[in-house]
Coordinates of C-alpha atoms in Angstrom, one line a residue:
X10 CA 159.6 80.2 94.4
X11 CA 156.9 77.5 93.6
X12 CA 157.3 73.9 94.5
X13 CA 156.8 71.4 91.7
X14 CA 155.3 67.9 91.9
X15 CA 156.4 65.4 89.7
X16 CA 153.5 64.8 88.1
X17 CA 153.4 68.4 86.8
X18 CA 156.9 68.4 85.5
X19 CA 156.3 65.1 83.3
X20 CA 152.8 66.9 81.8
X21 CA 155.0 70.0 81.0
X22 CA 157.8 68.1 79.2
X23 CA 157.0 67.0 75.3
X24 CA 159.1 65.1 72.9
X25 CA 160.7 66.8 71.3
X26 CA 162.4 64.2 68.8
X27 CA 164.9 61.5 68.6
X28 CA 168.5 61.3 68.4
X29 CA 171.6 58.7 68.5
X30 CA 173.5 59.6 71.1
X31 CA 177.0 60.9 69.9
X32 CA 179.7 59.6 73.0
X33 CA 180.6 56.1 71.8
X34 CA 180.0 53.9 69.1
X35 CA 177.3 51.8 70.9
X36 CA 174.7 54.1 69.1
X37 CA 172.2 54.0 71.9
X38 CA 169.1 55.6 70.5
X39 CA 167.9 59.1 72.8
X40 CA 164.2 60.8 73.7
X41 CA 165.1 64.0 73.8
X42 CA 162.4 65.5 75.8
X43 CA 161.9 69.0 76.8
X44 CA 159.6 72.3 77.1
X45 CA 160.8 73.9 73.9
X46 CA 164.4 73.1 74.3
X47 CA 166.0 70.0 75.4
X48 CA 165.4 69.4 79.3
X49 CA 165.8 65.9 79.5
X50 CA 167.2 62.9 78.3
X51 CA 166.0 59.2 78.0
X52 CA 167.0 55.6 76.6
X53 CA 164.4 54.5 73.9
X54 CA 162.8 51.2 75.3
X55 CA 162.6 49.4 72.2
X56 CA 166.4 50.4 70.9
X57 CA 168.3 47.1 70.4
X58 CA 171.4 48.6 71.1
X59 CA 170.3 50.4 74.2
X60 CA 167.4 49.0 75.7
X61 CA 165.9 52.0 77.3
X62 CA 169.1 52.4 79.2
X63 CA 171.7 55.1 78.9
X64 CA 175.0 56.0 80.4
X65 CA 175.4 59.3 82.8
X66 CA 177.4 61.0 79.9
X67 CA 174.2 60.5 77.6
X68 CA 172.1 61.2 80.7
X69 CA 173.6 64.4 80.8
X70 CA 173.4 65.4 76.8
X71 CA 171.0 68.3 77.6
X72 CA 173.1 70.2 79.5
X73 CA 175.9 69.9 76.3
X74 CA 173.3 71.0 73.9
X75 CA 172.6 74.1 76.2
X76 CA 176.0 75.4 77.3
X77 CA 177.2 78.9 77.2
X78 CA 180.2 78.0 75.6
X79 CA 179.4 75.9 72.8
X80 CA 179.9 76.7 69.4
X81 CA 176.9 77.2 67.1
X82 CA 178.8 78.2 64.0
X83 CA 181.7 77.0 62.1
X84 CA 185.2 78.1 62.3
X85 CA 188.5 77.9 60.1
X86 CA 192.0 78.5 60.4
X87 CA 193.9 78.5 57.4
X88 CA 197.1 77.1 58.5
X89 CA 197.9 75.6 62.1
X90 CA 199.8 78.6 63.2
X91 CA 196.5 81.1 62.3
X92 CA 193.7 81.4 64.9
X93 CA 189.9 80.1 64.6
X94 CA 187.7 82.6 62.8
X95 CA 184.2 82.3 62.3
X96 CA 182.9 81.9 59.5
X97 CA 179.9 80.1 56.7
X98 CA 179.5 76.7 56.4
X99 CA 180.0 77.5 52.4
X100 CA 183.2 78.8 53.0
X101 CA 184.4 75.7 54.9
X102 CA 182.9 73.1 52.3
X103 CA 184.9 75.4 49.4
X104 CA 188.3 75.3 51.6
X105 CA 187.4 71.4 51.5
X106 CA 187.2 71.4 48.6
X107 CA 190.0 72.8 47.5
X108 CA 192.6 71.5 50.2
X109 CA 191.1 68.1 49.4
X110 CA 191.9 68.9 45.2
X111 CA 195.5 70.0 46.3
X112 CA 196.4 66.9 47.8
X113 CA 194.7 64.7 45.1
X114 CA 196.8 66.6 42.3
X115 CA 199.7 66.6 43.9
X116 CA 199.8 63.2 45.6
X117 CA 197.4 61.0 44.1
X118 CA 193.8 59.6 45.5
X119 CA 195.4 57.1 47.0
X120 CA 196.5 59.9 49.4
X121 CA 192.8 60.7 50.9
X122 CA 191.5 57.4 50.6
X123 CA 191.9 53.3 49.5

């Protein structure tokens, strides 16, 4: 296995974009950086909230992004006793919809919201 110097691993890694990073609500603002997926993660200098600095959690956001286990689509149980299935996201924003219509009709829109 090669050896890397540091100077070659910042040439390979790009920008990729920018994010807010989703831990707290401090809303320190994130370069994600990477090689076509997310590799690293840095504080944006000129963020007021952040400074360029982030925590080890948001230091760490890459390796979230990229886990095995993660979810990449929706899922919906229809009561609490059912299981998770997967599923669309249209068929989640239509079960919305209606649950959210129930509980209006029935108990007023105070019930969702003031």
């Amino acid at each position: 296995m090669r050896a890397f110097h540091c100077w070659e691993i910042e040439d390979a890694v790009k920008l990729l974009g920018e994010s807010i990073c989703p831990y707290c609500g401090v809303g320190c603002r994130l370069r994600v950086e990477g090689n076509g997926k997310p590799q690293r993660i840095r504080g944006v200098e000129d963020a007021p909230a952040n400074l360029g600095g982030i925590c080890a959690k948001g230091a760490l956001l890459h390796e979230a992004i990229d886990a095995p286990d993660r979810l990449t689509h929706p899922q919906l149980r229809r009561s609490r006793s059912a299981h998770f299935r997967p599923t669309n996201w249209n068929t989640v924003f239509q079960y919305l919809r209606e649950t959210l219509h129930d509980i209006v009709s029935t108990s007023g829109p105070e019930s969702i919201a003031t």
